[in-house]
Amino acid sequence: MPKSKQHDAPAPIADATDETVGFEALGLHETILAAIRDAGYTTPTPIQRDAIPLARRGRDLIGLAQTGTGKTAAFTLPIIDRLIDGPRRTRALILTPTRELCVQVEESFRKYAKHAPIAVVPVFGGVPLDPQEKKLRDGVDVVVATPGRLIDHLERQNVVFDDLEVLVLDEADRMLDMGFAPQINRIVSELPPYRQTLLFSATMPPEVEALARKYLRKPVVVQVGVRSAAASTVTHAVYPVPREKKNALLVELLTGDKEHESVLIFTRTKHGADRVVRDLEKAGVRATAMHADKTQAQRMRALQDFKDGKISVLVATDIAQRGLDISGITHVINYDVPQQAEDYVHRIGRTGRAAKEGDAYTFMAPDEIAMVRTIERVIGQPIPRISVPGYDFGTVAAD
Ligand code: AMP
């Protein structure tokens, strides 16, 4: 699957992560780059590469990433970058589910801010309050806290968040599993509404989605590591995009990479399929349409040519798909949201190919949101959203 040049999300697909950018390209302060060099890192991990530029631009974001992906640096680095020249006020708060994670995040701040005058205080339960209280009252830039203990300090007025600029909810799924929703609520009620909020979570159950809807503003989803998840060999995602921009987004995605692998595109109508082929060809992408005007034999041949690699982009109508075995295909784009949830499942499911990885992307216009919700109900899970600035109707262009 080709990926977009200006991709705001990770392109959770084979090859996309081969792209190497150095930390220098992320625009971080020189003292941070020095600390990164000291840590021995040469290349940002995918979540760092995708999340850091967005976070530096002030976007709210949802990072779907597990421990081990480098997610901690993905939020600590842009926070340090933001705080580095500012006054000593409590401008960043990181909430973590456990004291262990709290300490790890604090250490991460110390490691990357070692050449910068940034004060960080870890706040967690099970230890005396007083030393934490003293540090908080002395003034800090960053508080890393477990929710319960932070509330103890808030009640004692040991810390105020009037100047807070960035909130991070780390391992949000775990915090909710541990029953921290009321504490998070309470803490967020003490924070300025105009802030940047970054939410990291390994999974995206409806409860985390609800949390994100409540606390984040027009977030961009950055997703990594899905391909390695044992239960999921198919990566799928929804691109919110107005109908009139679907062609441009498609061209952007397909021309953003020199490598044109096989991409099967589904449109609702014959007319739509022809138009997509025309636009792709105009952009220099060779494509073939497959629809009801073709005989079954022609359709099967087109599909075979496609599977054999003779055609790299095949554009088919929903109807043409019926009765065809599409199981050998690795990349699917639903140019229109399928009208039947079963079609969606069929296209992305490809059961029996457990060892194979595939990608299924769905373009969703505003009037197709309800259909996507139905599909999510049928498959029993939310589909991650990928927001591309300039295309997503839910966001303002970030550039
Ligand atoms: P995390 O996913 O944040 O728990 O990080 C996992 C481990 O990867 C930590 O030990 C980090 O020190 C390390 N790490 C983070 N970013 C990089 C990088 N760009 N290159 C090499 N190691 C890294």
mmCIF file of N, CA and C in Angstrom, residues 108-229:
data_model
loop_
_atom_site.group_PDB
_atom_site.id
_atom_site.type_symbol
_atom_site.label_atom_id
_atom_site.label_comp_id
_atom_site.label_asym_id
_atom_site.label_seq_id
_atom_site.Cartn_x
_atom_site.Cartn_y
_atom_site.Cartn_z
ATOM 1 N N SER A 108 12.258 9.145 32.007
ATOM 2 C CA SER A 108 12.346 9.524 30.607
ATOM 3 C C SER A 108 12.534 11.043 30.484
ATOM 4 N N PHE A 109 11.763 11.801 31.274
ATOM 5 C CA PHE A 109 11.928 13.264 31.256
ATOM 6 C C PHE A 109 13.341 13.647 31.670
ATOM 7 N N ARG A 110 13.829 13.002 32.725
ATOM 8 C CA ARG A 110 15.175 13.347 33.199
ATOM 9 C C ARG A 110 16.216 13.050 32.130
ATOM 10 N N LYS A 111 16.034 11.924 31.461
ATOM 11 C CA LYS A 111 17.015 11.518 30.444
ATOM 12 C C LYS A 111 17.040 12.518 29.288
ATOM 13 N N TYR A 112 15.866 12.882 28.791
ATOM 14 C CA TYR A 112 15.832 13.731 27.590
ATOM 15 C C TYR A 112 15.967 15.222 27.916
ATOM 16 N N ALA A 113 15.727 15.566 29.192
ATOM 17 C CA ALA A 113 15.858 16.986 29.572
ATOM 18 C C ALA A 113 17.140 17.208 30.362
ATOM 19 N N LYS A 114 18.103 16.289 30.209
ATOM 20 C CA LYS A 114 19.292 16.407 31.070
ATOM 21 C C LYS A 114 20.101 17.663 30.784
ATOM 22 N N HIS A 115 20.014 18.210 29.578
ATOM 23 C CA HIS A 115 20.731 19.452 29.273
ATOM 24 C C HIS A 115 19.810 20.668 29.368
ATOM 25 N N ALA A 116 18.622 20.463 29.909
ATOM 26 C CA ALA A 116 17.657 21.569 29.962
ATOM 27 C C ALA A 116 17.199 21.765 31.401
ATOM 28 N N PRO A 117 16.933 23.008 31.815
ATOM 29 C CA PRO A 117 16.566 23.257 33.211
ATOM 30 C C PRO A 117 15.089 22.980 33.458
ATOM 31 N N ILE A 118 14.708 21.721 33.390
ATOM 32 C CA ILE A 118 13.288 21.402 33.563
ATOM 33 C C ILE A 118 13.111 20.536 34.808
ATOM 34 N N ALA A 119 12.224 20.977 35.705
ATOM 35 C CA ALA A 119 12.007 20.246 36.954
ATOM 36 C C ALA A 119 10.787 19.336 36.829
ATOM 37 N N VAL A 120 10.988 18.081 37.176
ATOM 38 C CA VAL A 120 9.919 17.083 37.057
ATOM 39 C C VAL A 120 9.696 16.439 38.419
ATOM 40 N N VAL A 121 8.437 16.278 38.798
ATOM 41 C CA VAL A 121 8.148 15.608 40.070
ATOM 42 C C VAL A 121 7.236 14.408 39.836
ATOM 43 N N PRO A 122 7.677 13.233 40.306
ATOM 44 C CA PRO A 122 6.777 12.071 40.229
ATOM 45 C C PRO A 122 5.909 12.044 41.488
ATOM 46 N N VAL A 123 4.644 11.755 41.292
ATOM 47 C CA VAL A 123 3.685 11.782 42.393
ATOM 48 C C VAL A 123 2.893 10.476 42.362
ATOM 49 N N PHE A 124 3.141 9.608 43.333
ATOM 50 C CA PHE A 124 2.391 8.343 43.370
ATOM 51 C C PHE A 124 2.154 7.933 44.811
ATOM 52 N N GLY A 125 1.213 7.036 45.001
ATOM 53 C CA GLY A 125 0.820 6.644 46.350
ATOM 54 C C GLY A 125 1.764 5.624 46.972
ATOM 55 N N GLY A 126 1.489 5.304 48.245
ATOM 56 C CA GLY A 126 2.264 4.274 48.936
ATOM 57 C C GLY A 126 3.541 4.808 49.569
ATOM 58 N N VAL A 127 3.780 6.084 49.434
ATOM 59 C CA VAL A 127 4.956 6.710 50.067
ATOM 60 C C VAL A 127 4.456 7.976 50.772
ATOM 61 N N PRO A 128 5.259 8.526 51.703
ATOM 62 C CA PRO A 128 4.782 9.727 52.414
ATOM 63 C C PRO A 128 4.477 10.889 51.468
ATOM 64 N N LEU A 129 3.493 11.678 51.879
ATOM 65 C CA LEU A 129 3.077 12.838 51.068
ATOM 66 C C LEU A 129 4.073 13.998 51.134
ATOM 67 N N ASP A 130 4.701 14.144 52.311
ATOM 68 C CA ASP A 130 5.464 15.370 52.561
ATOM 69 C C ASP A 130 6.564 15.695 51.545
ATOM 70 N N PRO A 131 7.440 14.726 51.231
ATOM 71 C CA PRO A 131 8.503 15.082 50.272
ATOM 72 C C PRO A 131 7.928 15.518 48.929
ATOM 73 N N GLN A 132 6.846 14.868 48.494
ATOM 74 C CA GLN A 132 6.216 15.263 47.225
ATOM 75 C C GLN A 132 5.639 16.660 47.362
ATOM 76 N N GLU A 133 5.025 16.912 48.520
ATOM 77 C CA GLU A 133 4.420 18.222 48.759
ATOM 78 C C GLU A 133 5.477 19.327 48.676
ATOM 79 N N LYS A 134 6.624 19.069 49.283
ATOM 80 C CA LYS A 134 7.674 20.076 49.290
ATOM 81 C C LYS A 134 8.128 20.384 47.852
ATOM 82 N N LYS A 135 8.330 19.317 47.096
ATOM 83 C CA LYS A 135 8.788 19.520 45.711
ATOM 84 C C LYS A 135 7.738 20.279 44.901
ATOM 85 N N LEU A 136 6.486 19.898 45.083
ATOM 86 C CA LEU A 136 5.426 20.571 44.321
ATOM 87 C C LEU A 136 5.382 22.057 44.684
ATOM 88 N N ARG A 137 5.513 22.331 45.968
ATOM 89 C CA ARG A 137 5.418 23.727 46.418
ATOM 90 C C ARG A 137 6.634 24.553 45.999
ATOM 91 N N ASP A 138 7.768 23.857 45.818
ATOM 92 C CA ASP A 138 8.965 24.574 45.358
ATOM 93 C C ASP A 138 8.806 25.046 43.899
ATOM 94 N N GLY A 139 7.885 24.449 43.203
ATOM 95 C CA GLY A 139 7.652 24.845 41.808
ATOM 96 C C GLY A 139 8.261 23.841 40.847
ATOM 97 N N VAL A 140 7.435 23.346 39.938
ATOM 98 C CA VAL A 140 7.902 22.347 38.975
ATOM 99 C C VAL A 140 7.340 22.673 37.601
ATOM 100 N N ASP A 141 8.003 22.139 36.593
ATOM 101 C CA ASP A 141 7.510 22.310 35.221
ATOM 102 C C ASP A 141 6.551 21.185 34.840
ATOM 103 N N VAL A 142 6.908 19.978 35.311
ATOM 104 C CA VAL A 142 6.151 18.807 34.868
ATOM 105 C C VAL A 142 5.778 17.963 36.081
ATOM 106 N N VAL A 143 4.505 17.576 36.149
ATOM 107 C CA VAL A 143 4.062 16.635 37.177
ATOM 108 C C VAL A 143 3.701 15.327 36.480
ATOM 109 N N VAL A 144 4.292 14.238 36.977
ATOM 110 C CA VAL A 144 3.931 12.912 36.468
ATOM 111 C C VAL A 144 3.245 12.206 37.628
ATOM 112 N N ALA A 145 2.000 11.795 37.462
ATOM 113 C CA ALA A 145 1.245 11.366 38.641
ATOM 114 C C ALA A 145 0.305 10.208 38.377
ATOM 115 N N THR A 146 0.092 9.422 39.429
ATOM 116 C CA THR A 146 -1.036 8.494 39.409
ATOM 117 C C THR A 146 -2.241 9.281 39.934
ATOM 118 N N PRO A 147 -3.446 8.964 39.424
ATOM 119 C CA PRO A 147 -4.595 9.841 39.709
ATOM 120 C C PRO A 147 -4.933 10.000 41.187
ATOM 121 N N GLY A 148 -4.940 8.910 41.953
ATOM 122 C CA GLY A 148 -5.376 8.979 43.355
ATOM 123 C C GLY A 148 -4.510 9.919 44.167
ATOM 124 N N ARG A 149 -3.207 9.742 44.082
ATOM 125 C CA ARG A 149 -2.301 10.565 44.873
ATOM 126 C C ARG A 149 -2.338 12.029 44.427
ATOM 127 N N LEU A 150 -2.528 12.233 43.150
ATOM 128 C CA LEU A 150 -2.585 13.625 42.687
ATOM 129 C C LEU A 150 -3.780 14.343 43.316
ATOM 130 N N ILE A 151 -4.886 13.606 43.449
ATOM 131 C CA ILE A 151 -6.066 14.234 44.061
ATOM 132 C C ILE A 151 -5.781 14.607 45.525
ATOM 133 N N ASP A 152 -5.038 13.741 46.223
ATOM 134 C CA ASP A 152 -4.644 14.098 47.601
ATOM 135 C C ASP A 152 -3.932 15.451 47.620
ATOM 136 N N HIS A 153 -3.017 15.629 46.655
ATOM 137 C CA HIS A 153 -2.272 16.890 46.620
ATOM 138 C C HIS A 153 -3.159 18.057 46.197
ATOM 139 N N LEU A 154 -4.069 17.802 45.282
ATOM 140 C CA LEU A 154 -4.978 18.872 44.850
ATOM 141 C C LEU A 154 -5.825 19.337 46.032
ATOM 142 N N GLU A 155 -6.286 18.356 46.818
ATOM 143 C CA GLU A 155 -7.127 18.712 47.966
ATOM 144 C C GLU A 155 -6.352 19.525 48.997
ATOM 145 N N ARG A 156 -5.082 19.275 49.086
ATOM 146 C CA ARG A 156 -4.240 20.059 50.018
ATOM 147 C C ARG A 156 -3.725 21.338 49.365
ATOM 148 N N GLN A 157 -4.140 21.549 48.150
ATOM 149 C CA GLN A 157 -3.707 22.737 47.380
ATOM 150 C C GLN A 157 -2.186 22.842 47.282
ATOM 151 N N ASN A 158 -1.569 21.683 47.137
ATOM 152 C CA ASN A 158 -0.113 21.660 46.971
ATOM 153 C C ASN A 158 0.295 22.006 45.546
ATOM 154 N N VAL A 159 -0.655 21.907 44.654
ATOM 155 C CA VAL A 159 -0.340 22.170 43.252
ATOM 156 C C VAL A 159 -1.545 22.841 42.593
ATOM 157 N N VAL A 160 -1.265 23.802 41.730
ATOM 158 C CA VAL A 160 -2.355 24.410 40.937
ATOM 159 C C VAL A 160 -1.985 24.269 39.464
ATOM 160 N N PHE A 161 -3.026 24.119 38.671
ATOM 161 C CA PHE A 161 -2.782 23.879 37.255
ATOM 162 C C PHE A 161 -3.262 25.035 36.380
ATOM 163 N N ASP A 162 -3.265 26.234 36.930
ATOM 164 C CA ASP A 162 -3.764 27.384 36.164
ATOM 165 C C ASP A 162 -2.972 27.626 34.879
ATOM 166 N N ASP A 163 -1.700 27.246 34.897
ATOM 167 C CA ASP A 163 -0.852 27.516 33.722
ATOM 168 C C ASP A 163 -0.630 26.269 32.880
ATOM 169 N N LEU A 164 -1.416 25.246 33.135
ATOM 170 C CA LEU A 164 -1.177 23.989 32.429
ATOM 171 C C LEU A 164 -1.431 24.125 30.923
ATOM 172 N N GLU A 165 -0.506 23.598 30.151
ATOM 173 C CA GLU A 165 -0.637 23.661 28.683
ATOM 174 C C GLU A 165 -0.835 22.289 28.049
ATOM 175 N N VAL A 166 -0.238 21.257 28.672
ATOM 176 C CA VAL A 166 -0.318 19.929 28.051
ATOM 177 C C VAL A 166 -0.730 18.885 29.087
ATOM 178 N N LEU A 167 -1.728 18.113 28.731
ATOM 179 C CA LEU A 167 -2.133 16.963 29.549
ATOM 180 C C LEU A 167 -1.858 15.695 28.736
ATOM 181 N N VAL A 168 -1.225 14.710 29.380
ATOM 182 C CA VAL A 168 -1.038 13.409 28.725
ATOM 183 C C VAL A 168 -1.762 12.357 29.549
ATOM 184 N N LEU A 169 -2.598 11.585 28.887
ATOM 185 C CA LEU A 169 -3.222 10.429 29.537
ATOM 186 C C LEU A 169 -2.487 9.206 29.007
ATOM 187 N N ASP A 170 -1.593 8.660 29.815
ATOM 188 C CA ASP A 170 -0.768 7.551 29.342
ATOM 189 C C ASP A 170 -1.421 6.229 29.739
ATOM 190 N N GLU A 171 -1.378 5.287 28.813
ATOM 191 C CA GLU A 171 -2.024 3.980 29.031
ATOM 192 C C GLU A 171 -3.458 4.180 29.520
ATOM 193 N N ALA A 172 -4.199 4.938 28.734
ATOM 194 C CA ALA A 172 -5.571 5.306 29.106
ATOM 195 C C ALA A 172 -6.446 4.066 29.305
ATOM 196 N N ASP A 173 -6.251 3.057 28.477
ATOM 197 C CA ASP A 173 -7.088 1.854 28.633
ATOM 198 C C ASP A 173 -6.866 1.213 30.001
ATOM 199 N N ARG A 174 -5.599 1.208 30.429
ATOM 200 C CA ARG A 174 -5.299 0.615 31.723
ATOM 201 C C ARG A 174 -5.852 1.473 32.863
ATOM 202 N N MET A 175 -5.783 2.772 32.698
ATOM 203 C CA MET A 175 -6.329 3.640 33.758
ATOM 204 C C MET A 175 -7.824 3.383 33.930
ATOM 205 N N LEU A 176 -8.522 3.210 32.806
ATOM 206 C CA LEU A 176 -9.967 2.963 32.911
ATOM 207 C C LEU A 176 -10.225 1.582 33.495
ATOM 208 N N ASP A 177 -9.438 0.589 33.072
ATOM 209 C CA ASP A 177 -9.577 -0.765 33.640
ATOM 210 C C ASP A 177 -9.410 -0.737 35.155
ATOM 211 N N MET A 178 -8.551 0.133 35.620
ATOM 212 C CA MET A 178 -8.286 0.193 37.061
ATOM 213 C C MET A 178 -9.300 1.070 37.780
ATOM 214 N N GLY A 179 -10.288 1.549 37.053
ATOM 215 C CA GLY A 179 -11.381 2.295 37.690
ATOM 216 C C GLY A 179 -11.072 3.750 37.980
ATOM 217 N N PHE A 180 -10.138 4.336 37.218
ATOM 218 C CA PHE A 180 -9.728 5.709 37.500
ATOM 219 C C PHE A 180 -10.591 6.780 36.823
ATOM 220 N N ALA A 181 -11.656 6.366 36.129
ATOM 221 C CA ALA A 181 -12.448 7.369 35.388
ATOM 222 C C ALA A 181 -12.889 8.542 36.272
ATOM 223 N N PRO A 182 -13.438 8.292 37.480
ATOM 224 C CA PRO A 182 -13.881 9.440 38.294
ATOM 225 C C PRO A 182 -12.723 10.362 38.690
ATOM 226 N N GLN A 183 -11.572 9.754 39.010
ATOM 227 C CA GLN A 183 -10.419 10.585 39.407
ATOM 228 C C GLN A 183 -9.929 11.427 38.229
ATOM 229 N N ILE A 184 -9.915 10.808 37.037
ATOM 230 C CA ILE A 184 -9.467 11.555 35.857
ATOM 231 C C ILE A 184 -10.402 12.743 35.637
ATOM 232 N N ASN A 185 -11.689 12.454 35.750
ATOM 233 C CA ASN A 185 -12.699 13.506 35.615
ATOM 234 C C ASN A 185 -12.441 14.666 36.553
ATOM 235 N N ARG A 186 -12.232 14.305 37.789
ATOM 236 C CA ARG A 186 -12.003 15.308 38.834
ATOM 237 C C ARG A 186 -10.767 16.154 38.505
ATOM 238 N N ILE A 187 -9.690 15.464 38.102
ATOM 239 C CA ILE A 187 -8.434 16.179 37.817
ATOM 240 C C ILE A 187 -8.615 17.100 36.603
ATOM 241 N N VAL A 188 -9.247 16.573 35.550
ATOM 242 C CA VAL A 188 -9.381 17.386 34.330
ATOM 243 C C VAL A 188 -10.242 18.620 34.616
ATOM 244 N N SER A 189 -11.177 18.481 35.564
ATOM 245 C CA SER A 189 -12.029 19.639 35.881
ATOM 246 C C SER A 189 -11.208 20.786 36.483
ATOM 247 N N GLU A 190 -10.022 20.485 36.949
ATOM 248 C CA GLU A 190 -9.151 21.529 37.534
ATOM 249 C C GLU A 190 -8.190 22.128 36.505
ATOM 250 N N LEU A 191 -8.254 21.649 35.264
ATOM 251 C CA LEU A 191 -7.289 22.091 34.257
ATOM 252 C C LEU A 191 -7.908 23.133 33.334
ATOM 253 N N PRO A 192 -7.091 24.016 32.792
ATOM 254 C CA PRO A 192 -7.644 24.975 31.837
ATOM 255 C C PRO A 192 -8.222 24.228 30.626
ATOM 256 N N PRO A 193 -9.358 24.695 30.106
ATOM 257 C CA PRO A 193 -9.948 24.007 28.951
ATOM 258 C C PRO A 193 -9.094 24.156 27.694
ATOM 259 N N TYR A 194 -8.381 25.270 27.576
ATOM 260 C CA TYR A 194 -7.545 25.460 26.393
ATOM 261 C C TYR A 194 -6.169 24.896 26.652
ATOM 262 N N ARG A 195 -6.034 23.660 26.295
ATOM 263 C CA ARG A 195 -4.763 22.962 26.518
ATOM 264 C C ARG A 195 -4.617 21.958 25.390
ATOM 265 N N GLN A 196 -3.436 21.387 25.325
ATOM 266 C CA GLN A 196 -3.229 20.285 24.388
ATOM 267 C C GLN A 196 -3.384 18.981 25.172
ATOM 268 N N THR A 197 -4.092 18.032 24.600
ATOM 269 C CA THR A 197 -4.261 16.751 25.291
ATOM 270 C C THR A 197 -3.787 15.616 24.391
ATOM 271 N N LEU A 198 -2.920 14.787 24.947
ATOM 272 C CA LEU A 198 -2.387 13.647 24.212
ATOM 273 C C LEU A 198 -2.821 12.387 24.949
ATOM 274 N N LEU A 199 -3.436 11.473 24.229
ATOM 275 C CA LEU A 199 -3.909 10.249 24.877
ATOM 276 C C LEU A 199 -3.193 9.067 24.243
ATOM 277 N N PHE A 200 -2.592 8.247 25.079
ATOM 278 C CA PHE A 200 -1.939 7.037 24.580
ATOM 279 C C PHE A 200 -2.643 5.826 25.147
ATOM 280 N N SER A 201 -2.812 4.834 24.285
ATOM 281 C CA SER A 201 -3.521 3.643 24.720
ATOM 282 C C SER A 201 -3.104 2.485 23.821
ATOM 283 N N ALA A 202 -2.986 1.297 24.416
ATOM 284 C CA ALA A 202 -2.618 0.138 23.590
ATOM 285 C C ALA A 202 -3.824 -0.349 22.802
ATOM 286 N N THR A 203 -5.010 -0.133 23.372
ATOM 287 C CA THR A 203 -6.239 -0.600 22.718
ATOM 288 C C THR A 203 -7.228 0.560 22.671
ATOM 289 N N MET A 204 -8.273 0.365 21.877
ATOM 290 C CA MET A 204 -9.237 1.463 21.723
ATOM 291 C C MET A 204 -10.663 0.959 21.978
ATOM 292 N N PRO A 205 -10.950 0.467 23.177
ATOM 293 C CA PRO A 205 -12.332 0.059 23.458
ATOM 294 C C PRO A 205 -13.231 1.299 23.510
ATOM 295 N N PRO A 206 -14.562 1.103 23.448
ATOM 296 C CA PRO A 206 -15.471 2.243 23.427
ATOM 297 C C PRO A 206 -15.264 3.197 24.602
ATOM 298 N N GLU A 207 -14.850 2.678 25.759
ATOM 299 C CA GLU A 207 -14.670 3.556 26.930
ATOM 300 C C GLU A 207 -13.540 4.565 26.678
ATOM 301 N N VAL A 208 -12.487 4.092 26.004
ATOM 302 C CA VAL A 208 -11.369 5.003 25.726
ATOM 303 C C VAL A 208 -11.793 6.015 24.659
ATOM 304 N N GLU A 209 -12.573 5.528 23.690
ATOM 305 C CA GLU A 209 -13.102 6.456 22.671
ATOM 306 C C GLU A 209 -13.923 7.555 23.330
ATOM 307 N N ALA A 210 -14.735 7.132 24.293
ATOM 308 C CA ALA A 210 -15.595 8.112 24.978
ATOM 309 C C ALA A 210 -14.734 9.119 25.737
ATOM 310 N N LEU A 211 -13.700 8.618 26.370
ATOM 311 C CA LEU A 211 -12.775 9.500 27.096
ATOM 312 C C LEU A 211 -12.144 10.507 26.128
ATOM 313 N N ALA A 212 -11.732 9.995 24.976
ATOM 314 C CA ALA A 212 -11.084 10.856 23.975
ATOM 315 C C ALA A 212 -12.073 11.907 23.482
ATOM 316 N N ARG A 213 -13.318 11.499 23.266
ATOM 317 C CA ARG A 213 -14.325 12.456 22.782
ATOM 318 C C ARG A 213 -14.545 13.564 23.806
ATOM 319 N N LYS A 214 -14.460 13.176 25.067
ATOM 320 C CA LYS A 214 -14.740 14.129 26.133
ATOM 321 C C LYS A 214 -13.593 15.131 26.323
ATOM 322 N N TYR A 215 -12.373 14.665 26.224
ATOM 323 C CA TYR A 215 -11.255 15.513 26.621
ATOM 324 C C TYR A 215 -10.387 16.024 25.482
ATOM 325 N N LEU A 216 -10.517 15.454 24.301
ATOM 326 C CA LEU A 216 -9.626 15.858 23.217
ATOM 327 C C LEU A 216 -10.392 16.682 22.193
ATOM 328 N N ARG A 217 -9.668 17.581 21.541
ATOM 329 C CA ARG A 217 -10.302 18.402 20.502
ATOM 330 C C ARG A 217 -9.739 18.029 19.149
ATOM 331 N N LYS A 218 -10.609 17.545 18.293
ATOM 332 C CA LYS A 218 -10.229 17.179 16.932
ATOM 333 C C LYS A 218 -8.898 16.415 16.883
ATOM 334 N N PRO A 219 -8.844 15.323 17.589
ATOM 335 C CA PRO A 219 -7.560 14.623 17.655
ATOM 336 C C PRO A 219 -7.181 13.936 16.352
ATOM 337 N N VAL A 220 -5.897 13.821 16.146
ATOM 338 C CA VAL A 220 -5.368 13.017 15.051
ATOM 339 C C VAL A 220 -4.995 11.668 15.654
ATOM 340 N N VAL A 221 -5.319 10.608 14.947
ATOM 341 C CA VAL A 221 -4.968 9.277 15.450
ATOM 342 C C VAL A 221 -3.642 8.845 14.849
ATOM 343 N N VAL A 222 -2.740 8.444 15.697
ATOM 344 C CA VAL A 222 -1.463 7.911 15.237
ATOM 345 C C VAL A 222 -1.388 6.484 15.755
ATOM 346 N N GLN A 223 -1.169 5.583 14.837
ATOM 347 C CA GLN A 223 -1.309 4.186 15.217
ATOM 348 C C GLN A 223 -0.073 3.408 14.801
ATOM 349 N N VAL A 224 0.449 2.650 15.714
ATOM 350 C CA VAL A 224 1.562 1.768 15.339
ATOM 351 C C VAL A 224 1.385 0.421 16.003
ATOM 352 N N GLY A 225 2.132 -0.505 15.507
ATOM 353 C CA GLY A 225 2.219 -1.789 16.187
ATOM 354 C C GLY A 225 1.047 -2.703 15.955
ATOM 355 N N VAL A 226 0.085 -2.269 15.155
ATOM 356 C CA VAL A 226 -1.088 -3.105 14.950
ATOM 357 C C VAL A 226 -0.712 -4.382 14.218
ATOM 358 N N ARG A 227 0.227 -4.255 13.309
ATOM 359 C CA ARG A 227 0.558 -5.414 12.500
ATOM 360 C C ARG A 227 1.109 -6.566 13.329
ATOM 361 N N SER A 228 1.725 -6.221 14.441
ATOM 362 C CA SER A 228 2.322 -7.301 15.211
ATOM 363 C C SER A 228 1.342 -7.887 16.232
ATOM 364 N N ALA A 229 0.182 -7.268 16.355
ATOM 365 C CA ALA A 229 -0.786 -7.791 17.317
ATOM 366 C C ALA A 229 -1.250 -9.172 16.860
#
